[in-house]
Coordinates of C-alpha atoms and ligand atoms in Angstrom, one line a residue:
X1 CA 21.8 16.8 11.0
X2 CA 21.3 20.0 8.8
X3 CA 18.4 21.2 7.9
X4 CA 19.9 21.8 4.4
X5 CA 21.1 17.9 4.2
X6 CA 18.2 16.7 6.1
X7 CA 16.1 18.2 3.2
X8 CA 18.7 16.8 0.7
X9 CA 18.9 13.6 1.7
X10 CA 15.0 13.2 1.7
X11 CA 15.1 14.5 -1.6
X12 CA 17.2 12.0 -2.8
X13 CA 15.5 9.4 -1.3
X14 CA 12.3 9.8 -2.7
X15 CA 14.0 10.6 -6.2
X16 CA 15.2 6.8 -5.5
X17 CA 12.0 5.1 -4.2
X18 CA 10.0 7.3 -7.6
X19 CA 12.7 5.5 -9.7
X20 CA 12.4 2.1 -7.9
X21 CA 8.7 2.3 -8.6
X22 CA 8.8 3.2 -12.3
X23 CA 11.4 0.2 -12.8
X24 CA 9.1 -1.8 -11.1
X25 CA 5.9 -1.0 -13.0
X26 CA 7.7 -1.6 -16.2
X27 CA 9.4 -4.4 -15.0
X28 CA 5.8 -5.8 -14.1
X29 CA 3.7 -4.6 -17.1
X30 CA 7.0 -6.3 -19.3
X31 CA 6.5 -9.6 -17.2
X32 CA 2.6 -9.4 -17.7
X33 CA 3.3 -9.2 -21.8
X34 CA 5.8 -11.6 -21.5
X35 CA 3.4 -14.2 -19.8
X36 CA 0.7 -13.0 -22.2
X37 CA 2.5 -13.8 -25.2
X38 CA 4.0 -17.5 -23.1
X39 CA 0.3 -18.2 -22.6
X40 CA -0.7 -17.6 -25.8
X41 CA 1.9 -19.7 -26.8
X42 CA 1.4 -22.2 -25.3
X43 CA -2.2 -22.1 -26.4
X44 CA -1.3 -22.0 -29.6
X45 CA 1.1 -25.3 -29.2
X46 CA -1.7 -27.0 -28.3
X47 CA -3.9 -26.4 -30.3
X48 CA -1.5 -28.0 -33.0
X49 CA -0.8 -30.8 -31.1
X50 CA -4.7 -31.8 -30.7
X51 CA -5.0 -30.6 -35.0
X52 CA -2.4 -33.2 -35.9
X53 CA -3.1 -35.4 -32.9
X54 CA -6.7 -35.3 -34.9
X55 CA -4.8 -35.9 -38.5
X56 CA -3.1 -38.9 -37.1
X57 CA -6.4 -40.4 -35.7
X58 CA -7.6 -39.9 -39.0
X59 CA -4.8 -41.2 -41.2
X60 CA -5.0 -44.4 -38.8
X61 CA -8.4 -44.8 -39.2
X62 CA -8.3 -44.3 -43.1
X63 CA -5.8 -47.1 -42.8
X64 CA -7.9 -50.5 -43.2
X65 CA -6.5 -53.3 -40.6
X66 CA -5.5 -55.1 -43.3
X67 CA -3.3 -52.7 -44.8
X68 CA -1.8 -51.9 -41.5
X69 CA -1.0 -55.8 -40.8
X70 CA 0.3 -55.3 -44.6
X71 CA 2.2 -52.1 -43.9
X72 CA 4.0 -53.8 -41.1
X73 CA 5.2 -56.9 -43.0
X74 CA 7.1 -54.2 -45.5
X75 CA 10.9 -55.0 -44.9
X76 CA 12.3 -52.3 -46.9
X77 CA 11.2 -48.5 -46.2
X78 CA 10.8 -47.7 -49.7
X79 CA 8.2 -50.5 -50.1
X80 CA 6.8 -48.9 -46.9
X81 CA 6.8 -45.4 -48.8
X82 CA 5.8 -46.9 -52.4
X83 CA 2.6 -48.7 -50.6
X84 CA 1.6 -45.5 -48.5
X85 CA 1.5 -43.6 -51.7
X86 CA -0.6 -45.9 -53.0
X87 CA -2.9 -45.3 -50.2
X88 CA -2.9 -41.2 -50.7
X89 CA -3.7 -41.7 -54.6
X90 CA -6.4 -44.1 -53.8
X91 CA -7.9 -42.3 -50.9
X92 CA -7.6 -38.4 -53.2
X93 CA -10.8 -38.0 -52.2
X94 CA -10.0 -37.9 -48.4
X95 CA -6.6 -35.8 -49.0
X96 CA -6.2 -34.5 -52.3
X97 CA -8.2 -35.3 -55.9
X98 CA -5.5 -34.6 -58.3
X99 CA -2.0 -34.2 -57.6
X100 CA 1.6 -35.2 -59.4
X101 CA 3.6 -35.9 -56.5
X102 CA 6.9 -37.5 -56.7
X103 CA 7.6 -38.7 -53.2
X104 CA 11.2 -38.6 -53.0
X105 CA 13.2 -42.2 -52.1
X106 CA 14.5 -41.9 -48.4
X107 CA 16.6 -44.0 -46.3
X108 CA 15.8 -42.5 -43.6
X109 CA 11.9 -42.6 -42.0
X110 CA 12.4 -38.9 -42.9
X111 CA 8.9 -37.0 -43.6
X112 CA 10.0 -34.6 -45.6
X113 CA 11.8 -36.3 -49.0
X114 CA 14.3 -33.9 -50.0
X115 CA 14.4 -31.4 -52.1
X116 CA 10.9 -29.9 -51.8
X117 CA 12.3 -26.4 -52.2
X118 CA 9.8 -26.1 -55.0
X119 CA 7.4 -28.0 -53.9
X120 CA 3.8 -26.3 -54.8
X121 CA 1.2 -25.1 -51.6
X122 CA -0.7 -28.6 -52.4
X123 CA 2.2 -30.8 -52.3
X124 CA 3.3 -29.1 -49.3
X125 CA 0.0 -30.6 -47.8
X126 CA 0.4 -33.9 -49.4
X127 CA 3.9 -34.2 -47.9
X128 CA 2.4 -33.6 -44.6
X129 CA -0.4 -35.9 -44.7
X130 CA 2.4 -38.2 -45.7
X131 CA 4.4 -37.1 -42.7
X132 CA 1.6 -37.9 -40.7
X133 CA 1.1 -41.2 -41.9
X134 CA 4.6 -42.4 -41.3
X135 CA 4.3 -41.2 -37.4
X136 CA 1.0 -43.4 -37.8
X137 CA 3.2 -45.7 -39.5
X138 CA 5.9 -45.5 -36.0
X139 CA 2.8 -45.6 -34.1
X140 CA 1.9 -49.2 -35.0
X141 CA 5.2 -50.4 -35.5
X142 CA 6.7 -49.5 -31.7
X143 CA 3.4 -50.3 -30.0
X144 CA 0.9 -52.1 -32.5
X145 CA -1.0 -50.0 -30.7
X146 CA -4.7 -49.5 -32.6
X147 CA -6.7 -46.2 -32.5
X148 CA -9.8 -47.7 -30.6
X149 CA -12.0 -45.1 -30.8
X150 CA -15.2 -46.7 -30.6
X151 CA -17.9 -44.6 -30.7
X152 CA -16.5 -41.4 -30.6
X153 CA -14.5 -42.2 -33.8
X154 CA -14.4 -38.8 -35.5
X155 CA -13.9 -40.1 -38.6
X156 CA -16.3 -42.2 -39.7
X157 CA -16.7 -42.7 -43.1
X158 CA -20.0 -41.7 -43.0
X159 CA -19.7 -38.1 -41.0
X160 CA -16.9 -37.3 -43.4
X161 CA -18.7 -34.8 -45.4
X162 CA -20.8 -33.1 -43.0
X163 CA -19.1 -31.9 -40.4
X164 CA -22.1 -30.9 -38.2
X165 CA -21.5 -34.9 -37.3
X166 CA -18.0 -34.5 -36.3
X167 CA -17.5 -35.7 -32.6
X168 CA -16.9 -31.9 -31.0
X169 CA -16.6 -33.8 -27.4
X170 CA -13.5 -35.7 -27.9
X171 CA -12.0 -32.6 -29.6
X172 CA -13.4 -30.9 -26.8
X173 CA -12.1 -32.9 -24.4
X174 CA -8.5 -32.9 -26.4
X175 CA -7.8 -29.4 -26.4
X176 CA -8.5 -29.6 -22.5
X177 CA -5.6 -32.5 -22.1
X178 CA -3.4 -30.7 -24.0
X179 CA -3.7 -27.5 -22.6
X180 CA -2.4 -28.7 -19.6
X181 CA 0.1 -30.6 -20.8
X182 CA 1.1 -27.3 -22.2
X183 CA 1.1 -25.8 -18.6
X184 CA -2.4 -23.8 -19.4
X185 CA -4.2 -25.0 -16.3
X186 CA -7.1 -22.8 -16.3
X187 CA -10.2 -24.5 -18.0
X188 CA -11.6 -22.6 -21.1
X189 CA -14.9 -22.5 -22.7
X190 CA -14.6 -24.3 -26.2
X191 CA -16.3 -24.0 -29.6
X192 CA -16.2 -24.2 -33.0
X193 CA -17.8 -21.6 -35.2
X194 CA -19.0 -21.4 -38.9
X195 CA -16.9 -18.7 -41.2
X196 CA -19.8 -16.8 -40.8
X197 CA -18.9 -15.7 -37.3
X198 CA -22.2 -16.7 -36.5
X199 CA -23.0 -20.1 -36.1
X200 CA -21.7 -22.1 -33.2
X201 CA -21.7 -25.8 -34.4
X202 CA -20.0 -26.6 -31.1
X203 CA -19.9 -24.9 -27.5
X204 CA -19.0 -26.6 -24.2
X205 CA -21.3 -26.3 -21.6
X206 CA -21.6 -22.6 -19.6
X207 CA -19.7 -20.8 -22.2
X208 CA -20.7 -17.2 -23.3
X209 CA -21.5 -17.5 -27.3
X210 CA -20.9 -13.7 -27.8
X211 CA -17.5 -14.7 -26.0
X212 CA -16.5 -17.3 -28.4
X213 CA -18.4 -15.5 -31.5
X214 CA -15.2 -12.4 -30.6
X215 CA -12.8 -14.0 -28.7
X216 CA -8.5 -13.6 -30.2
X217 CA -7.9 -17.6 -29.6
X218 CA -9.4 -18.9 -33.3
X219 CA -8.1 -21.5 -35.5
X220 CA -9.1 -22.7 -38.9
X221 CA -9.6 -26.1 -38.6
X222 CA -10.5 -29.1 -41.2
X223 CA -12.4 -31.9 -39.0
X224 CA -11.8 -34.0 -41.8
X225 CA -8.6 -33.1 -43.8
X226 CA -10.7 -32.3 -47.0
X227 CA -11.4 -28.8 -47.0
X228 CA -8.3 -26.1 -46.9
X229 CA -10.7 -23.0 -47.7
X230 CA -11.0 -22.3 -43.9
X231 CA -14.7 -23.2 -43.4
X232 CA -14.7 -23.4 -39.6
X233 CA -12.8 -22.1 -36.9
X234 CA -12.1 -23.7 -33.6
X235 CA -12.8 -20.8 -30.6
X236 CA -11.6 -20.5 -27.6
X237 CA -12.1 -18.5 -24.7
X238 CA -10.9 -18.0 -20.7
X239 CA -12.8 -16.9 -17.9
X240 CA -10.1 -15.1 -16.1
X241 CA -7.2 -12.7 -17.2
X242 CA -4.0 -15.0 -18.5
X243 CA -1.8 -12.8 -16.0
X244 CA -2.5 -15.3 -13.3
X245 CA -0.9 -18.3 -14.9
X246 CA 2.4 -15.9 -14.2
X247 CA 1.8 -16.5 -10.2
X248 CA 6.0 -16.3 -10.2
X249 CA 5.6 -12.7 -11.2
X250 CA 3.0 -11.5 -9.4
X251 CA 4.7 -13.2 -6.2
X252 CA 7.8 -11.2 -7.2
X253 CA 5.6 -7.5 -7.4
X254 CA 4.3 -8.3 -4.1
X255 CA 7.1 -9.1 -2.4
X256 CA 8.7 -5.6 -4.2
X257 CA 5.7 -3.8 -3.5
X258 CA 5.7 -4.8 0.6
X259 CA 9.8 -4.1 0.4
X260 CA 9.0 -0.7 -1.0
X261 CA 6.2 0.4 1.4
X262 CA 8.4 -0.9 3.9
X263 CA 11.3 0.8 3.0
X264 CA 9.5 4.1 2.9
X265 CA 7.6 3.6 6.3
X266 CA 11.3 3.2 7.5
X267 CA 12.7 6.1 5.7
X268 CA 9.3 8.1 7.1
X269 CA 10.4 6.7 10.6
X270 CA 14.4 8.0 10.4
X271 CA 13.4 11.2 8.8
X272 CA 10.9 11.9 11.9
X273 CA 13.3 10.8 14.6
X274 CA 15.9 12.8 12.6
X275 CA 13.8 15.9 12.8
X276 CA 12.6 15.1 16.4
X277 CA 15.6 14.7 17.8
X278 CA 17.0 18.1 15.9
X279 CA 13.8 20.0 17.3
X280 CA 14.9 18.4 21.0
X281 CA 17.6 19.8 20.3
X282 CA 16.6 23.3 19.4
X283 CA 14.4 22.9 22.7
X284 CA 17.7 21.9 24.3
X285 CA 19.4 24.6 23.8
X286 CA 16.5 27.1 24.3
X287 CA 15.6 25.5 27.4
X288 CA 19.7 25.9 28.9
X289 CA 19.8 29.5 27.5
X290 CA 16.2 30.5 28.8
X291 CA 16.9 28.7 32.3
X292 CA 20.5 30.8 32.4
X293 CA 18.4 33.9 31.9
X294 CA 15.5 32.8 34.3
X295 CA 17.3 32.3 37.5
X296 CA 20.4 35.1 36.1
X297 CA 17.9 37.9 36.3
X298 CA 16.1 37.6 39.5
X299 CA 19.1 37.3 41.0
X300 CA 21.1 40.1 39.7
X301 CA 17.6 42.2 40.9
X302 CA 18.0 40.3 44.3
X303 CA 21.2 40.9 44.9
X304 CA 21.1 44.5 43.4
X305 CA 17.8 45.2 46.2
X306 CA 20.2 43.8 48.7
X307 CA 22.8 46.1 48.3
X308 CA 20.4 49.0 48.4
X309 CA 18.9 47.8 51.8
X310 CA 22.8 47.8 52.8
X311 CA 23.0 51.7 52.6
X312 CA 21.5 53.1 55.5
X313 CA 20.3 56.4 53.8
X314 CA 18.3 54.1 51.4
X315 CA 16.9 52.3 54.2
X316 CA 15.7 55.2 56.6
X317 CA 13.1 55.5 54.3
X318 CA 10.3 53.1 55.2
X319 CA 8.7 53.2 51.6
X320 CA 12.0 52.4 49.7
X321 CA 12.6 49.6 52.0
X322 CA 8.9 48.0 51.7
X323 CA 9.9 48.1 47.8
X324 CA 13.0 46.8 47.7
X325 CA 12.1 43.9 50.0
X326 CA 8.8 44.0 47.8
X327 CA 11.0 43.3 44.8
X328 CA 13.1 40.7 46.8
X329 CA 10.3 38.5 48.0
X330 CA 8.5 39.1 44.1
X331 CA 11.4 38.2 42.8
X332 CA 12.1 35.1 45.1
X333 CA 8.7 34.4 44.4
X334 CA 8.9 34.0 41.0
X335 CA 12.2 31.6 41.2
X336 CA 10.0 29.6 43.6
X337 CA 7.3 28.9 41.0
X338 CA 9.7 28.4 38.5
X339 CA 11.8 25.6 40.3
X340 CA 8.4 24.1 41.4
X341 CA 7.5 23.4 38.0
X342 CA 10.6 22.0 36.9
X343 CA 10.9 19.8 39.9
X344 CA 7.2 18.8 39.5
X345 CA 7.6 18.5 35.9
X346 CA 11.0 16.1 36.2
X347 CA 8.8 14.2 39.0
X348 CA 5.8 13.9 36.8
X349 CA 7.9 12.3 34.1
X350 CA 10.0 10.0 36.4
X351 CA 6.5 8.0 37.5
X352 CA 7.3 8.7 40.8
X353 CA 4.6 11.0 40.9
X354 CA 1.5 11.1 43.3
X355 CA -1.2 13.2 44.4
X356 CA -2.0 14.5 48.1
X357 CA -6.0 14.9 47.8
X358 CA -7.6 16.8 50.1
X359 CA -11.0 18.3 50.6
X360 CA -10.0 22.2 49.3
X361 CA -11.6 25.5 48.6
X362 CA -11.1 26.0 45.2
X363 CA -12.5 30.0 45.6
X364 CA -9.8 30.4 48.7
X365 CA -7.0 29.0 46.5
X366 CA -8.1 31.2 43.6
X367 CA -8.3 34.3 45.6
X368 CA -4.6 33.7 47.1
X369 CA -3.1 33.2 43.8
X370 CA -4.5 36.3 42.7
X371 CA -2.9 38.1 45.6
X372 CA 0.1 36.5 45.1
X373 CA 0.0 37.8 41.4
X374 CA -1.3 41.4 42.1
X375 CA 1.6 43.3 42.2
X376 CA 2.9 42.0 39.0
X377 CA -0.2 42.3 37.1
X378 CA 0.1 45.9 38.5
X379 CA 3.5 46.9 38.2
X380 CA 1.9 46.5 34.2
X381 CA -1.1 48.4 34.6
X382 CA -3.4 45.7 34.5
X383 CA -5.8 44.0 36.3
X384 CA -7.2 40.6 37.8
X385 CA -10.8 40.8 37.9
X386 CA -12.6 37.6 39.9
X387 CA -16.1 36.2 39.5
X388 CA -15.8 33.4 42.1
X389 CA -19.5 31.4 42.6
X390 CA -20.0 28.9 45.0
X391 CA -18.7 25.6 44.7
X392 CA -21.8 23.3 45.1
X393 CA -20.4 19.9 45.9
X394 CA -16.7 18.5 47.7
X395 CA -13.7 19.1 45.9
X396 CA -10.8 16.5 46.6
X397 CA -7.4 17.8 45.2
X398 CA -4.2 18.3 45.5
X399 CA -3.9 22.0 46.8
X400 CA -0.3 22.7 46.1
X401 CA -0.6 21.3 42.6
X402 CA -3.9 23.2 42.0
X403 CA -2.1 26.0 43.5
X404 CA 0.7 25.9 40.9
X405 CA -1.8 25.3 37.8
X406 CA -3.4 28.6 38.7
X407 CA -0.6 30.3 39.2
X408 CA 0.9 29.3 35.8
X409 CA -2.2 30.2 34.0
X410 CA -2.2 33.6 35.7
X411 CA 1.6 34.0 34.9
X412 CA 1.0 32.9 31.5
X413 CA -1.9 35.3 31.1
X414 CA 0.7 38.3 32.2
X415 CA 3.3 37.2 30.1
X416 CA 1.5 36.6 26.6
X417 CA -0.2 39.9 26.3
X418 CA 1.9 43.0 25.0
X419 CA -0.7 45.7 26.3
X420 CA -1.8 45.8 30.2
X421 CA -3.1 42.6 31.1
X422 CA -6.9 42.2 31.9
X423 CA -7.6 39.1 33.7
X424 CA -10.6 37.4 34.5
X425 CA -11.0 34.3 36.8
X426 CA -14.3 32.5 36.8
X427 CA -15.3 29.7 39.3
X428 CA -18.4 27.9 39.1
X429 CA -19.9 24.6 39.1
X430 CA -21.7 22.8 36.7
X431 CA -22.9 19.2 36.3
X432 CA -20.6 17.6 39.0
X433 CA -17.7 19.2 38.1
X434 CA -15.7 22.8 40.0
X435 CA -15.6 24.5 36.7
X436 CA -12.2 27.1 36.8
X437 CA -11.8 29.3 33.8
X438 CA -8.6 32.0 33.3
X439 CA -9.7 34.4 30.5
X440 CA -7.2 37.2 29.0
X441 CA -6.7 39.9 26.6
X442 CA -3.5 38.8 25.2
X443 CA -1.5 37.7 22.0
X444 CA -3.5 34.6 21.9
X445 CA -2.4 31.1 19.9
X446 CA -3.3 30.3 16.4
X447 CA -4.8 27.7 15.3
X448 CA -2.1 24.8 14.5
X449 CA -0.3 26.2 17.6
X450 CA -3.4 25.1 19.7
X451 CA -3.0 21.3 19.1
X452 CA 0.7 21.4 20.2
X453 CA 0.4 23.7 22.9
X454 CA 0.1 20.9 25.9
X455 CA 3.0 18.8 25.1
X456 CA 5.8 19.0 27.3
X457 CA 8.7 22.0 25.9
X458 CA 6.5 23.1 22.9
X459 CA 6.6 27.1 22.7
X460 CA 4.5 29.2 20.1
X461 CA 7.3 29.9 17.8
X462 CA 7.9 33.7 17.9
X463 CA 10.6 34.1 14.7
X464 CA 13.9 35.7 16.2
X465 CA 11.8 37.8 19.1
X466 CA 13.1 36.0 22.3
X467 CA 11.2 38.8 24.5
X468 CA 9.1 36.1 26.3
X469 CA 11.1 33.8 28.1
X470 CA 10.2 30.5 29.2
X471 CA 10.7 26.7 29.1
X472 CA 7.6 25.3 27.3
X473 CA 7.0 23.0 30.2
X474 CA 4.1 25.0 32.0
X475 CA 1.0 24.1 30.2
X476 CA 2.2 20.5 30.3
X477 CA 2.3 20.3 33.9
X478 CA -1.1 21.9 34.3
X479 CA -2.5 19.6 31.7
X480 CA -0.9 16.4 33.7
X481 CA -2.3 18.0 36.9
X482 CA -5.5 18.6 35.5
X483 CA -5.6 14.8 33.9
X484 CA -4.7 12.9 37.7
X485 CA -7.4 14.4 39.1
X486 CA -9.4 13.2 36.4
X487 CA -10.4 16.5 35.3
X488 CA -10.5 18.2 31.1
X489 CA -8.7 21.0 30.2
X490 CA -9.7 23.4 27.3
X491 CA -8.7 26.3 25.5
X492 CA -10.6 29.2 23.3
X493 CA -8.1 31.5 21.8
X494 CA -7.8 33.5 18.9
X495 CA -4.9 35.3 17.4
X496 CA -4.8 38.9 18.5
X497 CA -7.7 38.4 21.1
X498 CA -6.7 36.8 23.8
X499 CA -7.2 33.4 25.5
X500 CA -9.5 31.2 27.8
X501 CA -8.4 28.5 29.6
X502 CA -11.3 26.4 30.9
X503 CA -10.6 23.5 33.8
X504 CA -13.0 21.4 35.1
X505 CA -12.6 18.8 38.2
X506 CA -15.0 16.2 39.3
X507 CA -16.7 16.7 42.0
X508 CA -17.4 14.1 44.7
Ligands
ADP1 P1 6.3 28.9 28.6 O1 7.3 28.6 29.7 O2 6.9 29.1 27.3 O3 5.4 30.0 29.0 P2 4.0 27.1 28.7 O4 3.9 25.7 28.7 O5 3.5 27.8 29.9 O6 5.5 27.5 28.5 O7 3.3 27.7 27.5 C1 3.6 27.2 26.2 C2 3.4 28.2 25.1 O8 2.0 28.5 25.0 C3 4.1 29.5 25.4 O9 5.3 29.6 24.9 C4 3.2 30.5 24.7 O10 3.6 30.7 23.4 C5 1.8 29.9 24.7 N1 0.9 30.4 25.7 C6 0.7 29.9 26.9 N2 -0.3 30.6 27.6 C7 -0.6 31.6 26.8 C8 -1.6 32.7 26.8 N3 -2.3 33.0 27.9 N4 -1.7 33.6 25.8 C9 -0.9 33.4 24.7 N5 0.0 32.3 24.5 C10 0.1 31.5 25.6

């Protein structure tokens, strides 16, 4: 894939996965308002319900068990209607003192005579104590079911006026029933509070006052059905947030929220393998073209030495014979290293792999390396300088492997340094381990390159200057020889100054 479309298509992606988000954020900040304003609904429902649960109580009770046994020997519903009447006038000092209502005539058990378009704020109320008293009325007439309160009647006739007497448990306990009948099944703290928004008449055990004193859920409330100026207020508060009654909702933001982390850890996946695979590719093809030149050139030089050697007045010179066969055996040299390193690579990556540890001289293999290398350190004007110590201790290696490491480091050293190459070989040991370090004067590797520089094809990217050719597989080989025999490898490099590869092997 493109580079240009790789970058387009991410682009798009994360345009997609920013606009997912946002619709999901207000999707869920909707949903939490939503079940805010369901939860305060169905607070508010129940507190009505208990209110006129509380009104009904009340009506029955005001209703004497005689005139209930009377009520329910009424045949006709406007006897019913004309008698209950009766018992609001008589009773004005429970539900109203003065008051001119005409109760309209129904047929129907229907609580609200018609019309009552004009009906005044008071009648309004009278109507609906009225209303109540015919469900009271239903009440006893499908079940003869009595209101036995007992003890906790609320509305005894002598607690009436002072409503610090009013049974707060049972309404208490009411508002818990119906809050979850109403589906509000976490348990609030209760009270009810004096207009003064100070005193607490009532507060259920563990609550917070200063909670209750300020909390949004209050309702005016009449214990007794006397008093419309709003004198007290029933209060309620929750412990936790409302937003977890919607547990539908948050299970549905989860469940989004995984999809879309997952999702993007995918997309993060493809786009990686995507680039991987294009920076394989890259290697790839630098790795064909780099090979083609790699093997092209010292042949062409081999062949072209050979042809020399052919003419005899070339060859009657003994010191233009020693240099082309110089160049011949340098050259054939250098394809042996190079074919080494690739077979050992491709071995060391098949698992096939193993080492041939011997006791070695880690100095004598250092000192034919250089040897080896001499000429072409030369040939640059540069030089391999050697501080070889002692080895005190048994080194078991693999020589030929060794062998190759330290001639890739040297090669290396050559290669990355644009003036004449000064090289410097240290041996020494140190704490149990044959310590083997290649310093140079040369390019040297940034930073970031540092990190990278051991895995298998990486190459310090050089721009569009291909004047250093090689396959990006050397370092990786040394570092994998270096790790079977159980040895580190390090490096100290800085840009511009030159690098120091440090190796060190345990010794037996
Ligand atoms: P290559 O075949 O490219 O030389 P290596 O694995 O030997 O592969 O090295 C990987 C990269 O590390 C090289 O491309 C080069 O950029 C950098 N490098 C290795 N040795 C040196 C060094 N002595 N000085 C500067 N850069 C080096």
């Amino acid at each position: 894939m493109k580079r240009r479309i790789l970058i387009l298509f991410s682009t798009l992606f994360a345009l997609a996965a920013i606009g997912l988000v946002i619709i999901q954020i207000s999707q869920t900040q909707r949903s939490a308002k939503m079940s805010d304003n369901l939860f305060n609904i169905s607070v508010n429902n129940a507190i009505d319900e208990v209110f006129s649960q509380l009104d009904q109580m009340k009506v029955e009770d005001y209703i004497s068990e005689k005139e209930r046994y009377r009520l329910l020997r009424y045949r006709r519903i406007d006897d019913m209607n004309e008698r209950m009447q009766d018992i609001v006038r008589n009773n004005s000092e429970l539900f109203y003192d003065e008051h001119r209502v005409q109760f309209g005539v129904s047929s129907q058990d229907s609580a609200f005579p018609n019309p009552r378009a004009h009906l005044t704020l008071t009648e309004e109320h009278i109507l609906t104590q009225y209303n109540t008293m015919l469900n009271a009325r239903n009440r006893m007439l499908s079940s003869v079911g009595t209101y036995s309160s007992g003890n906790a009647n609320p509305f005894d006739i002598n607690n009436i006026i002072d409503a610090t007497k009013f049974n707060y448990p049972l309404l208490d306990s009411l508002i818990r029933e119906e809050l979850i009948i109403n589906g509000v099944d976490i348990n609030p703290y209760i009270g009810v509070l004096m207009a003064d928004r100070d005193t607490l008449l009532y507060c259920s055990p563990d609550a917070n006052p200063d909670d209750l004193r300020t909390t949004a859920f209050k309702y005016t409330f009449h214990p007794h059905g006397i008093t419309p100026d709003g004198n007290l207020y029933v209060v309620l508060s929750f412990p936790s947030s409302p937003i977890i009654l919607s547990s539908d909702t948050n299970l549905y933001t989860l469940i989004s929220i995984c999809m879309i982390i997952l999702i993007s850890a995918l997309f993060i996946f493809s786009v990686r393998t995507i680039s991987s695979q294009r920076k394989l590719d890259e290697m790839k093809t630098d790795f064909i073209n780099n090979m083609t030149h790699e093997i092209k050139t010292p042949i062409a030089t081999i062949s072209l030495a050979c042809e020399m050697l052919e003419d005899d007045t070339v060859t009657s010179d003994t010191a233009t014979r020693r240099n082309f066969i110089n160049i011949i055996s340098n050259e054939n040299r250098r394809m042996r290293i190079l074919i080494e390193t690739l077979l050992q690579s491709a071995k060391m990556s098949s698992k096939k792999f193993s080492l041939n540890p011997k006791q070695i001289d880690l100095n004598a293999i250092v000192q034919t390396c250089v040897n080896n290398s001499q000429l072409t350190v030369s040939s640059r004007q540069g030089t391999i300088e050697t501080r070889l110590s002692p080895i005190e201790g048994t080194l078991f290696a693999d020589d030929l492997h060794i062998t190759n490491t330290i001639h890739n480091l040297i090669d290396n050293a050559i290669k990355y340094s644009e003036q004449a190459p000064h090289i410097v070989i240290t041996t020494r040991s140190e704490a149990g381990f044959a310590i083997l370090e290649i310093s140079d004067n040369g390019i040297g590797i940034a930073k970031e390159d540092q990190k990278h520089i051991f895995e298998k094809f990486y190459r310090v990217s050089t721009g569009d200057v291909h004047n250093v050719k090689g396959f990006g597989i050397g370092l990786n080989y040394v570092s994998q020889v270096v790790t079977l025999h159980k040895g580190r490898i390090s490096l100290a490099s800085e840009l511009g100054q030159g690098s120091t590869f440090t190796i060190s092997l345990p010794l037996a």
